[in-house]
Short mmCIF file of C-alpha atoms in Angstrom, two decimals:
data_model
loop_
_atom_site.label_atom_id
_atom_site.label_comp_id
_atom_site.label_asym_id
_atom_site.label_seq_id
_atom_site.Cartn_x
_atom_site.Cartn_y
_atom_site.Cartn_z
CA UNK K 1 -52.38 -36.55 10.14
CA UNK K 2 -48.86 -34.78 10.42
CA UNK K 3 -45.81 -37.44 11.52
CA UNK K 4 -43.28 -35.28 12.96
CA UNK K 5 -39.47 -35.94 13.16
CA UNK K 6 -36.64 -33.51 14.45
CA UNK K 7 -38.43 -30.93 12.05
CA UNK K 8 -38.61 -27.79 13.85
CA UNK K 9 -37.76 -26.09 11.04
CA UNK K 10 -40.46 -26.24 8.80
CA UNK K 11 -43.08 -27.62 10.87
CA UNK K 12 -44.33 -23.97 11.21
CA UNK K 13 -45.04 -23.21 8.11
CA UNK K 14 -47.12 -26.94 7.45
CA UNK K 15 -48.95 -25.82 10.38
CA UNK K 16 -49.45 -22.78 9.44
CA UNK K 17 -50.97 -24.03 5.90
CA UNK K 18 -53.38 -26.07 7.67
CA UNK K 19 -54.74 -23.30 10.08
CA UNK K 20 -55.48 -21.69 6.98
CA UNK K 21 -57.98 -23.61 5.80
CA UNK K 22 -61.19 -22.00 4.00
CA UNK K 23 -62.48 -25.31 5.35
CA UNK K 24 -62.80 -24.85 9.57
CA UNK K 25 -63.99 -28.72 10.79
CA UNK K 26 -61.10 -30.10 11.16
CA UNK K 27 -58.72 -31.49 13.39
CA UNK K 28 -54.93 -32.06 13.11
CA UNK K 29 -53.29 -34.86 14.65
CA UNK K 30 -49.11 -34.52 15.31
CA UNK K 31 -47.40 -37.79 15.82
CA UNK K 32 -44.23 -36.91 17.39
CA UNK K 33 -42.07 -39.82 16.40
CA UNK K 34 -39.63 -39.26 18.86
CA UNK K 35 -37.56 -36.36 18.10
CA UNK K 36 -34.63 -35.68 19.67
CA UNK K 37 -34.78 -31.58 19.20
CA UNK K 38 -37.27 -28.80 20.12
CA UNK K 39 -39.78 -30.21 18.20
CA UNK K 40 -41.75 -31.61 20.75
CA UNK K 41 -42.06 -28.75 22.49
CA UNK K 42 -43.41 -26.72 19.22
CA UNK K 43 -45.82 -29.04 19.08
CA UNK K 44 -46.73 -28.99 22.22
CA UNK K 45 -46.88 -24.69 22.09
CA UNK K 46 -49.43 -25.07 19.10
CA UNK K 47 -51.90 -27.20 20.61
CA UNK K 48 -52.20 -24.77 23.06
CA UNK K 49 -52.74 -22.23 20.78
CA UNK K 50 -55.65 -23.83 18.69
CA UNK K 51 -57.70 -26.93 20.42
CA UNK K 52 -58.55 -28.41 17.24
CA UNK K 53 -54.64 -29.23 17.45
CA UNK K 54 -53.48 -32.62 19.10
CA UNK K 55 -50.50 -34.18 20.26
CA UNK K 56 -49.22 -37.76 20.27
CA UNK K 57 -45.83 -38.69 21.35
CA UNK K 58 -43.94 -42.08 21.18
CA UNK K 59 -40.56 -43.62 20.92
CA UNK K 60 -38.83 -43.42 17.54
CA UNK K 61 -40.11 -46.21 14.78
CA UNK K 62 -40.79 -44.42 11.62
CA UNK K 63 -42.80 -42.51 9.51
CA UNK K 64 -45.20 -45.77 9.06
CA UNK K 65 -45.95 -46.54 12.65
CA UNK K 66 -46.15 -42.62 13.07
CA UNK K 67 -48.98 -42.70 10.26
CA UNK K 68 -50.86 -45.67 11.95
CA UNK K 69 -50.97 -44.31 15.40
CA UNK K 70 -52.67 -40.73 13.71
CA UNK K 71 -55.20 -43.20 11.63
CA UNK K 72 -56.12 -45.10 15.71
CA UNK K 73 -56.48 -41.76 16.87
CA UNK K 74 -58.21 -39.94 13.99
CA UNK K 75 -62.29 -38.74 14.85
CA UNK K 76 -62.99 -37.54 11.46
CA UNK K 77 -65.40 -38.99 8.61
CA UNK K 78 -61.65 -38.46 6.42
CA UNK K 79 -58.43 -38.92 6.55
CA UNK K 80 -55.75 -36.60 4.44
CA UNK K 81 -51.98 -37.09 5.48
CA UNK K 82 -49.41 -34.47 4.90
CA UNK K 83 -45.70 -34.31 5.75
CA UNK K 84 -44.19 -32.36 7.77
CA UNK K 85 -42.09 -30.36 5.25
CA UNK K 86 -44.56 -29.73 3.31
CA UNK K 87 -47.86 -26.91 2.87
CA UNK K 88 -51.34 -27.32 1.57
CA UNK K 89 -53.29 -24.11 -0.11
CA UNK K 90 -56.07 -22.98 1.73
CA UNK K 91 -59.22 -24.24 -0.21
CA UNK K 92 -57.24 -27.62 -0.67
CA UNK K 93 -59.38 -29.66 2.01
CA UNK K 94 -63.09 -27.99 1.38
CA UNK K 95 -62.67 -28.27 -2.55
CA UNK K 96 -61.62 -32.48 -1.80
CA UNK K 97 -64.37 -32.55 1.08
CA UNK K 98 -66.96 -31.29 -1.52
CA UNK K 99 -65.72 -33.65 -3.82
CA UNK K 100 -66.05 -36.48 -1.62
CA UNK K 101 -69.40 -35.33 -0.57
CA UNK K 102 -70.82 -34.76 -4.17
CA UNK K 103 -69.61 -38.28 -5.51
CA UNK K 104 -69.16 -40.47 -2.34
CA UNK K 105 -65.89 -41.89 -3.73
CA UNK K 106 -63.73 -43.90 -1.54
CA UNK K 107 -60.60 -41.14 -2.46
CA UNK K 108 -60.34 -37.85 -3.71
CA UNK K 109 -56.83 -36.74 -5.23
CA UNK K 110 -56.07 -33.21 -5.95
CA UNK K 111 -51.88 -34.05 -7.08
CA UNK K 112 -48.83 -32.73 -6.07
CA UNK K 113 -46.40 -30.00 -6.85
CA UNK K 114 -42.98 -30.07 -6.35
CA UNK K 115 -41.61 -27.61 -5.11
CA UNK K 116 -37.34 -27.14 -5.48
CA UNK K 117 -36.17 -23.78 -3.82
CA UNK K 118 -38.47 -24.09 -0.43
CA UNK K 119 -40.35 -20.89 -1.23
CA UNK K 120 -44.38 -21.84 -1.50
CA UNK K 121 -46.32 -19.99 -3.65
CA UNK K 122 -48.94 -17.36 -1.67
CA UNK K 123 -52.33 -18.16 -3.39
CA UNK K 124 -54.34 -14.83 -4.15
CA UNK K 125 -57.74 -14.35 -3.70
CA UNK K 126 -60.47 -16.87 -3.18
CA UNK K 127 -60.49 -19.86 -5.39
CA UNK K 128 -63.79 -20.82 -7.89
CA UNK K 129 -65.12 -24.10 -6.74
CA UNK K 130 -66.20 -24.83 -10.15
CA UNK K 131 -63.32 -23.98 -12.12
CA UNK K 132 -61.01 -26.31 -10.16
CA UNK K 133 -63.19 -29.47 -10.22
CA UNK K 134 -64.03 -29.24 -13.77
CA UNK K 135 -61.54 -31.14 -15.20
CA UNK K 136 -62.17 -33.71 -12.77
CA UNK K 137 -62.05 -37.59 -13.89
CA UNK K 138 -63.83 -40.55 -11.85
CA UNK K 139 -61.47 -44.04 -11.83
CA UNK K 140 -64.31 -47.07 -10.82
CA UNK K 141 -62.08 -49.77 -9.03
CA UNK K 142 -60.88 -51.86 -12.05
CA UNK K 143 -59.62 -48.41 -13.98
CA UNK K 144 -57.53 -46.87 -10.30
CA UNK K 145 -55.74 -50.33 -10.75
CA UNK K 146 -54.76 -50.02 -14.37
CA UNK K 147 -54.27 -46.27 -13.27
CA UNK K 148 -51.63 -47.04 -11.09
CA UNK K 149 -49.91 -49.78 -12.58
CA UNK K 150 -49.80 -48.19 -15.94
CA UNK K 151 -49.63 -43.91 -15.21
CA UNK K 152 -52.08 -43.20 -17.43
CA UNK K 153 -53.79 -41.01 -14.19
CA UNK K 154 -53.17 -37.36 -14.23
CA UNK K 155 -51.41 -37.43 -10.85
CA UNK K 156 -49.71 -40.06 -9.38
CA UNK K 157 -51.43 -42.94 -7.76
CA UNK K 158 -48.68 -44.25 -5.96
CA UNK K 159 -48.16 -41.24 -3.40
CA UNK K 160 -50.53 -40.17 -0.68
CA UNK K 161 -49.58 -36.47 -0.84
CA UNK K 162 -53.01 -34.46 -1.67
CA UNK K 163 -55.13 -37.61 -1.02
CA UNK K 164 -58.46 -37.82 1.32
CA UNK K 165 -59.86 -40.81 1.90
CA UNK K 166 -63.27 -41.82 3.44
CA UNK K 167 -62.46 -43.16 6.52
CA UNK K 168 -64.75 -46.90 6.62
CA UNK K 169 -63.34 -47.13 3.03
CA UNK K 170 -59.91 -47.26 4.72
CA UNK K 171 -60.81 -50.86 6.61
CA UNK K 172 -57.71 -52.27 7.98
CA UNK K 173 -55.31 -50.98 5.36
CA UNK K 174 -52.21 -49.57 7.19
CA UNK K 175 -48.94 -48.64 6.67
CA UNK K 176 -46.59 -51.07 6.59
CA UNK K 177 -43.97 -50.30 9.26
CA UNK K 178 -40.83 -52.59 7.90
CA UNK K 179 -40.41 -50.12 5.08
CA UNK K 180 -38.33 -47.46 5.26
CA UNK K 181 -39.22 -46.11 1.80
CA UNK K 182 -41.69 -46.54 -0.39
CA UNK K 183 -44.79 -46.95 2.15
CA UNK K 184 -47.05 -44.76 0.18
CA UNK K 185 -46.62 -46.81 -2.95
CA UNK K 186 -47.53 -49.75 -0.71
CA UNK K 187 -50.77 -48.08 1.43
CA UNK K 188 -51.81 -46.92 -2.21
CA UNK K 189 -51.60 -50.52 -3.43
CA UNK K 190 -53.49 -51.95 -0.71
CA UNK K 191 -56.33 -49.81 -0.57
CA UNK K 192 -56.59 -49.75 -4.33
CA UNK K 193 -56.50 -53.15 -3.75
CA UNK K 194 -59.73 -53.50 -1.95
CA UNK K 195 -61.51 -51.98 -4.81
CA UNK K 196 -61.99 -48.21 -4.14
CA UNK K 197 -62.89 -46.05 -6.60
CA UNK K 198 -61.61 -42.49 -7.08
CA UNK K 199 -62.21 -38.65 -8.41
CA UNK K 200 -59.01 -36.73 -9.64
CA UNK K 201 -59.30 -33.21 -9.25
CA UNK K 202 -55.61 -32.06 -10.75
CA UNK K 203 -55.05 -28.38 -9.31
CA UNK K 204 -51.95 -29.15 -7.36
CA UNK K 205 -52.68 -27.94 -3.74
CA UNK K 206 -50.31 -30.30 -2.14
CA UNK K 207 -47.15 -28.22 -2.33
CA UNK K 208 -44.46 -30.57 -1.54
CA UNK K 209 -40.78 -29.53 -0.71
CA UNK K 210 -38.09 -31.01 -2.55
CA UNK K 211 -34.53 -30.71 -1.21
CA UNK K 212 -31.01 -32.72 -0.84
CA UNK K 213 -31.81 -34.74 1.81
CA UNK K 214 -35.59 -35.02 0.70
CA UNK K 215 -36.45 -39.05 1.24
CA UNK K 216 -37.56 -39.95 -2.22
CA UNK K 217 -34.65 -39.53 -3.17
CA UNK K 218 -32.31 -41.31 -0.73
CA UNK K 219 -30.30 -43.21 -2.08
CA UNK K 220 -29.15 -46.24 0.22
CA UNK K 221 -28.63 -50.01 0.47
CA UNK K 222 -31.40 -50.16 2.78
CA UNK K 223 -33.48 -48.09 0.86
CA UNK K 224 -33.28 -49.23 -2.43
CA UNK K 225 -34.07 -52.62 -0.12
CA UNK K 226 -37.42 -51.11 0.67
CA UNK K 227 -38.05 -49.86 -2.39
CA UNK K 228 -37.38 -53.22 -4.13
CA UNK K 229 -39.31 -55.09 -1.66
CA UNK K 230 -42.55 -53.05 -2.38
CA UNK K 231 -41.95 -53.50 -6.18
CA UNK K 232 -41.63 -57.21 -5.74
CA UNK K 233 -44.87 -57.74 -3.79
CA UNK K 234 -46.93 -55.51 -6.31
CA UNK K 235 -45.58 -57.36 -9.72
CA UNK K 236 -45.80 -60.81 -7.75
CA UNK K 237 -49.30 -60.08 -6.26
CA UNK K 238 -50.61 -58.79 -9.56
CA UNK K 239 -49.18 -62.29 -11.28
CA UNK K 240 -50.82 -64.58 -8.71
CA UNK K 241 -54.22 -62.80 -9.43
CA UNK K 242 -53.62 -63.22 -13.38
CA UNK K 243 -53.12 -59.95 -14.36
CA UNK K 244 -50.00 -60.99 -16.12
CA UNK K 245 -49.53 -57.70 -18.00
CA UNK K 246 -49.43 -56.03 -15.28
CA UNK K 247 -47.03 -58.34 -13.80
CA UNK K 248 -44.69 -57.85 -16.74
CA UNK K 249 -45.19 -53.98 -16.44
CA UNK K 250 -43.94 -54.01 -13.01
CA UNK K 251 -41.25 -55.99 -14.04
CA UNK K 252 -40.07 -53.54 -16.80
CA UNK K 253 -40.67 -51.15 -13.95
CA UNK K 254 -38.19 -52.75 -11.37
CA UNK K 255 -35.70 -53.03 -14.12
CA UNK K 256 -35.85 -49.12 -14.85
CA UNK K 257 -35.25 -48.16 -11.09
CA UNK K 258 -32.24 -51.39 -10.89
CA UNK K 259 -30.80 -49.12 -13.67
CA UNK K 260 -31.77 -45.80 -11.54
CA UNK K 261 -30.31 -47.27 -8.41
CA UNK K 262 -27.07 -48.61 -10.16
CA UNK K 263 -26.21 -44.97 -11.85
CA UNK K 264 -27.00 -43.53 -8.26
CA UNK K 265 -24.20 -45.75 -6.83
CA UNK K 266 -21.83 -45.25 -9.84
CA UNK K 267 -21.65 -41.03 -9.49
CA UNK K 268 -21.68 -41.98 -5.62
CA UNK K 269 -18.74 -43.84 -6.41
CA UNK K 270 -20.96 -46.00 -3.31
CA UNK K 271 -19.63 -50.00 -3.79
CA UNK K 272 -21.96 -51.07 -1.26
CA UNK K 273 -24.70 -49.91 -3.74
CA UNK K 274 -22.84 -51.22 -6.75
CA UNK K 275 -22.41 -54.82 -5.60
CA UNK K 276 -26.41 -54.90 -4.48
CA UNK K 277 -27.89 -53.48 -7.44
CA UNK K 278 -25.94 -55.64 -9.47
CA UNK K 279 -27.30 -59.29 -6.81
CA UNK K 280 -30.63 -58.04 -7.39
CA UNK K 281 -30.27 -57.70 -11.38
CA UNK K 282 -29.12 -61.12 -11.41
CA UNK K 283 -31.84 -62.15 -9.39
CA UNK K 284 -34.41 -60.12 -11.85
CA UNK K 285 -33.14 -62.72 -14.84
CA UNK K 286 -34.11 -65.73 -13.18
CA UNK K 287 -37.71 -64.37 -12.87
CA UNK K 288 -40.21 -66.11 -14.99
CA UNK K 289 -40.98 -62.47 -16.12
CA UNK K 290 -37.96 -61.79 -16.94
CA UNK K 291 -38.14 -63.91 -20.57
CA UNK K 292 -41.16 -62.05 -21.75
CA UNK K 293 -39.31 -58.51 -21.78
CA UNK K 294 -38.06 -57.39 -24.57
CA UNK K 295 -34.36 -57.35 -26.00
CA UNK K 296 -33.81 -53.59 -25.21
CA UNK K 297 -34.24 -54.28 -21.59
CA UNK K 298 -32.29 -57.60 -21.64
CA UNK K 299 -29.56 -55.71 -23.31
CA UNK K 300 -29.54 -53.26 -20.50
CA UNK K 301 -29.64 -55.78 -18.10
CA UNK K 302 -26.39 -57.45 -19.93
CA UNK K 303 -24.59 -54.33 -19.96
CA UNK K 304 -25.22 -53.49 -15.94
CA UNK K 305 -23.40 -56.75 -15.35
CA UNK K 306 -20.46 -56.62 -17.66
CA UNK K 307 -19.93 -53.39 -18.88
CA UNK K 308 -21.45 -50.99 -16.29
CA UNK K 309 -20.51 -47.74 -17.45
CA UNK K 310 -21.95 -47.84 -20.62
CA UNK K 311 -25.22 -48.01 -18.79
CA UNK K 312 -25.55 -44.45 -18.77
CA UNK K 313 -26.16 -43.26 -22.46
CA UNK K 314 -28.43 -46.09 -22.97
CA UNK K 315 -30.20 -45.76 -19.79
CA UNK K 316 -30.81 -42.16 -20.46
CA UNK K 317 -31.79 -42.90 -24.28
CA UNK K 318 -34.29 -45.55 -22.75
CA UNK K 319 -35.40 -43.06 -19.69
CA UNK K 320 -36.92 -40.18 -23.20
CA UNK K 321 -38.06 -43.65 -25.03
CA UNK K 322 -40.86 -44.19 -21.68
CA UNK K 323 -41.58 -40.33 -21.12
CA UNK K 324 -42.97 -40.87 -24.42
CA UNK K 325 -44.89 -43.95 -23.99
CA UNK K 326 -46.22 -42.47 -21.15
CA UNK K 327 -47.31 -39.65 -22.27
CA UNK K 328 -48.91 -41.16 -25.57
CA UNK K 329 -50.20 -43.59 -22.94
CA UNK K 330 -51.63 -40.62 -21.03
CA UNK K 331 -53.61 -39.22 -23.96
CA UNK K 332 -55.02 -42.01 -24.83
CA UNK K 333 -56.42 -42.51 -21.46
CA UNK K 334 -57.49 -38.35 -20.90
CA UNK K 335 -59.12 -39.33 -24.48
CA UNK K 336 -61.29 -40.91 -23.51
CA UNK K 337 -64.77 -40.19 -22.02
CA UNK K 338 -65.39 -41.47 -18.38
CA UNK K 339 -69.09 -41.95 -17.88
CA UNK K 340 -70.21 -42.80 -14.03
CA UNK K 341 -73.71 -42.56 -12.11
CA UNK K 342 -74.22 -39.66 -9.74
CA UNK K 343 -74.49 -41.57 -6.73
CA UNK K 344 -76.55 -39.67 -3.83
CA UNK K 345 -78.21 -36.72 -5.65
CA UNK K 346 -81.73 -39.76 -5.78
CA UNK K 347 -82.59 -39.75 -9.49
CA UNK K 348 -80.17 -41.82 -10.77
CA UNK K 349 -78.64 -39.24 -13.60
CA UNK K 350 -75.59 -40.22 -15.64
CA UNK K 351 -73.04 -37.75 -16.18
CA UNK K 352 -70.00 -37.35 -18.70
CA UNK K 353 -66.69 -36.26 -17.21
CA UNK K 354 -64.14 -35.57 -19.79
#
């Protein structure tokens, strides 16, 4: 499922990534979400060109409603979404559809790569099955929760970039179409939400292209809206089902983008963004939450609100002091030795997936 918006320009080479696949059975929906350049009509060129290509138009309403009308549509036993700036590698969807087929998870994930200068790498050869599943790890439904609130996965949880997912796994989980940012951390959440498990393969086939105007990192008053609204449901929706630590966790982690957000608008030199960051830290200390942080982050907090450009040394000091928690948090969690039941193979064996 490919949402398309004014993007002629690299919609070729996504397309192009898809057709191809080592993988044939496939079919690729195009939501045009109303663009307002040739775009349509490239579309509308490729389907003609390959039949397992089809074409959706509507009026303009985002890259959420696009999503949602390619998941109505969609005929396939899975779903896998990709962006239409962005390239797959060829044995990307047969290596997650063997996956999926071996362990019947609800989601497969093979990760991201970012990629800065626009120029995808050109995979060589034919890729070993076996080599790039073997460091696979399996996440039952309790552990893709802690997973995602915590980072402790090998790739992110919170992004749908280099995800399938087993279509009657999906239910009525949809994108949410009042966000303008941050949907994938919210479609994640919901359908972890439902208690899906997943297998990580980490090899990185989801090439994604990172560039100035790239949407993660927009920096707006309406975005950092959206953003801060999805934040706010996860850490109060995690409280109200008594998973307090997560709860505070998501707290710590809406302080650490207010502090993101606030530097954004500072170089910006953006007052709009200035003045709301700063409404929205004030709001932060009046959550019950708040009081069970600790002192570094209060301090931080303190300093936003009354002696802003200080923020910057000590946010970056604090930014090196989580890269390291997470990554000790990381090993401890790769450490470990994930044990789950072969489902479908009929004699009930139990492997060991390191």
């Amino acid at each position: 499922i490919v949402p398309v918006y004014n993007s002629a320009r690299y919609l070729g080479d996504c397309v192009e990534s898809v057709l191809a696949q080592t993988y044939r059975h496939w079919e690729l929906i195009l939501v045009d979400d109303g663009s307002q350049n040739s775009t349509k009509e490239l579309c509308e060129r490729m389907c003609k060109q390959d039949q397992r290509i089809r074409l959706f138009c509507r009026e303009h309403r985002g890259v959420s409603a696009a999503r949602n009308v390619g998941i109505e549509n969609a005929r396939g036993e899975y779903l896998f979404f990709l962006d239409s700036d962005d390239t797959i590698h060829p044995a990307l969807i047969e290596t997650l559809c063997q996956v999926m087929g071996e362990s019947h998870v609800a989601v497969a994930m093979g990760g991201c790569r970012n990629i800065e200068k626009g120029i995808f790498p050109k995979p060589s050869g034919q890729p070993d099955y076996a080599e790039n599943v073997q460091d696979k790890s399996y996440l039952r439904a309790h552990e893709a929760m802690q997973a995602f609130i915590w980072n402790t996965a090998e790739v992110s949880l919170k992004s749908i970039g280099g995800n399938m997912i087993r279509r009657d796994a999906l239910g009525s989980v949809r994108f949410y179409e009042d966000l303008s940012h941050g949907e994938d951390t919210w479609f994640m959440y919901q359908l972890i939400c439902k208690g899906v498990d997943i297998m990580i393969v980490p090899c990185g086939w989801y090439y994604y292209r990172r560039y100035a105007q790239s949407t993660s990192k927009t920096y707006s008053v309406p975005s950092i809206q959206s953003r801060y609204r999805v934040w706010q449901y996860i850490r109060d929706h995690e409280r109200k089902n008594g998973r307090t630590a997560n709860a505070v966790r998501c707290e710590n982690m809406i302080l650490n983008q207010i502090m993101e957000w606030y530097l954004a608008g500072w170089r910006k030199q953006h007052s709009g963004i200035k003045k709301y960051v700063r409404d929205i830290a004030n709001a932060e200390k009046r959550q019950y939450l708040f009081a069970k942080l600790g002192w570094w982050a209060k301090l931080l907090v303190w300093l936003l609100l009354h002696c802003g450009s200080l923020c910057g040394i000590l946010y970056a000091f604090t930014c090196i002091v989580l890269v390291r928690q997470a990554d000790g948090a990381r090993r401890r969690m790769t450490g470990k030795k994930a044990v789950y039941k072969e489902r479908g193979n009929g004699n009930g064996h139990v492997g060991i997936i390191t």
